Short mmCIF file of C-alpha atoms in Angstrom, two decimals:
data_model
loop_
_atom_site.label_atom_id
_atom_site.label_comp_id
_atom_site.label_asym_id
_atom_site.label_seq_id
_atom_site.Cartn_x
_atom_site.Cartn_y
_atom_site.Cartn_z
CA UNK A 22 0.00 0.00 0.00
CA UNK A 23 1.45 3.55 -1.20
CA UNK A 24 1.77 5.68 1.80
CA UNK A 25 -0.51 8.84 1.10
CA UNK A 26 2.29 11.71 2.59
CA UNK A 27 4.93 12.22 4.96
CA UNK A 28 3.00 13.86 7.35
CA UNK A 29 0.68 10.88 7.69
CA UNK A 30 4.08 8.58 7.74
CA UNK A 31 5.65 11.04 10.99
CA UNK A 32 2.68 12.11 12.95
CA UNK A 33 3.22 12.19 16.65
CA UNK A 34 6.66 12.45 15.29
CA UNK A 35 6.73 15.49 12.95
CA UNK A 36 7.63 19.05 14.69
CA UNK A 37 9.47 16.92 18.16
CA UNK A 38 12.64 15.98 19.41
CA UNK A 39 12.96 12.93 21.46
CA UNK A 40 15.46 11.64 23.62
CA UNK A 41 16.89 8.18 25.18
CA UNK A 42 19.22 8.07 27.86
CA UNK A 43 21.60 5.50 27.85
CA UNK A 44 22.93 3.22 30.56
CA UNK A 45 26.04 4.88 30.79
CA UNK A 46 24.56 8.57 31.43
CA UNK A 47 24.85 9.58 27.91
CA UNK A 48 21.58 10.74 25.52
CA UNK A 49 20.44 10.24 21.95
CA UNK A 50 18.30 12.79 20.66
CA UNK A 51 16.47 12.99 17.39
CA UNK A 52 14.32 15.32 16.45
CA UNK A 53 11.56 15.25 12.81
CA UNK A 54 10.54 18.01 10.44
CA UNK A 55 8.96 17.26 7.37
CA UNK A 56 9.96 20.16 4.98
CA UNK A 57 7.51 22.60 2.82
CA UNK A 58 5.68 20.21 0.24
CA UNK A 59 5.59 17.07 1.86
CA UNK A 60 8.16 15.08 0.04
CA UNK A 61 10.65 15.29 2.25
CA UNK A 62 11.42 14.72 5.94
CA UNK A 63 14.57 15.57 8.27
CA UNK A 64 15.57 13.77 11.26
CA UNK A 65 18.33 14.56 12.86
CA UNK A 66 20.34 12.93 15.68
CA UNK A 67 22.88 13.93 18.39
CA UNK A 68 24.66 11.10 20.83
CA UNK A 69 25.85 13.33 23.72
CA UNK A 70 28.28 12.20 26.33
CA UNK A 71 27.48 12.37 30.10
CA UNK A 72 30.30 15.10 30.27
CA UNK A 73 28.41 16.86 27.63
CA UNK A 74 30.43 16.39 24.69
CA UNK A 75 29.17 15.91 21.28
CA UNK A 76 29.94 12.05 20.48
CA UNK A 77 28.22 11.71 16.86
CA UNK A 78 25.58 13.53 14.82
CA UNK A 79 23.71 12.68 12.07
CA UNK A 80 20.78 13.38 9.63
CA UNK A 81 18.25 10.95 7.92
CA UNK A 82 16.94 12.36 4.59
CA UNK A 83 14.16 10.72 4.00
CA UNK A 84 11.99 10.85 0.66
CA UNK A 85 8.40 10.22 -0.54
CA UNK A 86 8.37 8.80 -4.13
CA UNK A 87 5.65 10.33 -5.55
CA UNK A 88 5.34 8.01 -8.35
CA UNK A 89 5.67 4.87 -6.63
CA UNK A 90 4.76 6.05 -3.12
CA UNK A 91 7.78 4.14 -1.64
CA UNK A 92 9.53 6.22 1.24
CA UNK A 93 13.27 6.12 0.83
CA UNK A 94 15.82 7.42 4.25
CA UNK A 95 19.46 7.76 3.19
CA UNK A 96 21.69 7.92 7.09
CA UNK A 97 24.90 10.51 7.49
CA UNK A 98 26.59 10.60 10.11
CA UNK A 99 29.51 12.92 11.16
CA UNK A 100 31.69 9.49 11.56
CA UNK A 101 31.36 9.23 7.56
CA UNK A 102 28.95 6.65 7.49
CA UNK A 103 26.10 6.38 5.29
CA UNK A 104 23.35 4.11 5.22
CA UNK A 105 20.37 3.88 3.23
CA UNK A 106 16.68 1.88 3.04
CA UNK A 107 12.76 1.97 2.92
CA UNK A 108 10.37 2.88 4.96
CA UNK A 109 6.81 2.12 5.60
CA UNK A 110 4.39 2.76 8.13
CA UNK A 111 1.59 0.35 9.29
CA UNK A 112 -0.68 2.22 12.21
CA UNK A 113 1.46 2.66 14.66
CA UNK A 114 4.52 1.40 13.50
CA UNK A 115 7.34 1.94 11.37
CA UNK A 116 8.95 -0.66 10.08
CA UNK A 117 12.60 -0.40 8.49
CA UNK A 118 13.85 -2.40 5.30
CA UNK A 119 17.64 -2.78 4.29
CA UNK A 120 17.79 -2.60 0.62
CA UNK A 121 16.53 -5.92 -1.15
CA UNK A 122 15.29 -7.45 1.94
CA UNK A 123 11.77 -8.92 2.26
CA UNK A 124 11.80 -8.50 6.09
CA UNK A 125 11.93 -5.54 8.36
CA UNK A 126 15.50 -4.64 10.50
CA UNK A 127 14.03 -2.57 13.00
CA UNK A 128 10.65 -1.29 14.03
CA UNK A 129 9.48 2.28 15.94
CA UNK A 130 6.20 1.84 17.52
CA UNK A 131 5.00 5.30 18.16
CA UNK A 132 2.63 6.75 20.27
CA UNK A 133 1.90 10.64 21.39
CA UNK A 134 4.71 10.39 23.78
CA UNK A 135 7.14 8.15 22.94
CA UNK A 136 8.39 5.73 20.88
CA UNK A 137 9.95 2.32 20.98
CA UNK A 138 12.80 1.40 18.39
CA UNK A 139 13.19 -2.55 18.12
CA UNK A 140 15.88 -4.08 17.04
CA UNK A 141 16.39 -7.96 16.79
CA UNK A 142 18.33 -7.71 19.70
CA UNK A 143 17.82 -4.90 21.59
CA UNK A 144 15.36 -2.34 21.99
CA UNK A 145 14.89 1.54 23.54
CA UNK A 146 12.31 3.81 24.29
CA UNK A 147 12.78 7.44 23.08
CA UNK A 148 10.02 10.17 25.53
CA UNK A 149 9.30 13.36 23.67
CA UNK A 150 11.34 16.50 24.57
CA UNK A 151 11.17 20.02 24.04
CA UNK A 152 12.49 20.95 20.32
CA UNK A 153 16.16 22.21 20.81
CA UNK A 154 16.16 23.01 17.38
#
């Protein structure tokens, strides 16, 4: 099934940064705008140390096809890596595809407040923050 826009894809994500906090003290925060015209989405990401310091950032681009309705994310991250794959939402989920495969690699459930990112082997919950845009 095409999805029918980004903003349908990120709501309850769209506009909000949210934040995990690590065992060891330190946060992840990512934080979703789609941009003017619906076809594309930003989410970016900051791992911050529990001294403060700036461990990684990174930005997902993430595009609506508007011919096939497929939603493409292409990864950066300021460690030079790049990693790209598909998208698609199913209520309350969004489920993650490496390129070719027939099965998800990770899933967000998402609700108004948080959301859960599942892994096959490990999970973490993500509570909505103020922007810190």
């Amino acid at each position: 099934m095409a999805e029918e826009s980004l903003s349908e894809h990120f709501k309850e994500l769209d506009g909000s940064c949210w934040a995990y906090t690590l065992p060891d003290g330190a946060t992840d925060t990512r934080c979703f705008h789609i941009a003017t015209g619906n076809q594309l989405a930003i989410n970016t990401h900051k791992l911050v140390n529990k001294d403060g310091s700036v461990a990684q950032e990174g930005v997902t681009a993430v595009r609506l096809d508007p011919k096939t309705g497929i939603i493409d994310d292409t990864y950066y991250n300021s460690g030079g890596a790049i990693y790209s794959g598909t998208e698609k939402r199913v209520g309350d989920e969004i489920l993650f595809y490496d390129p070719g495969a027939a099965e998800p690699t990770a899933t967000w459930i998402i609700s108004s407040t948080s959301y859960q990112v599942v892994h096959p082997d490990s999970a973490q919950v993500y509570i909505k923050t103020p922007a810190d845009n």
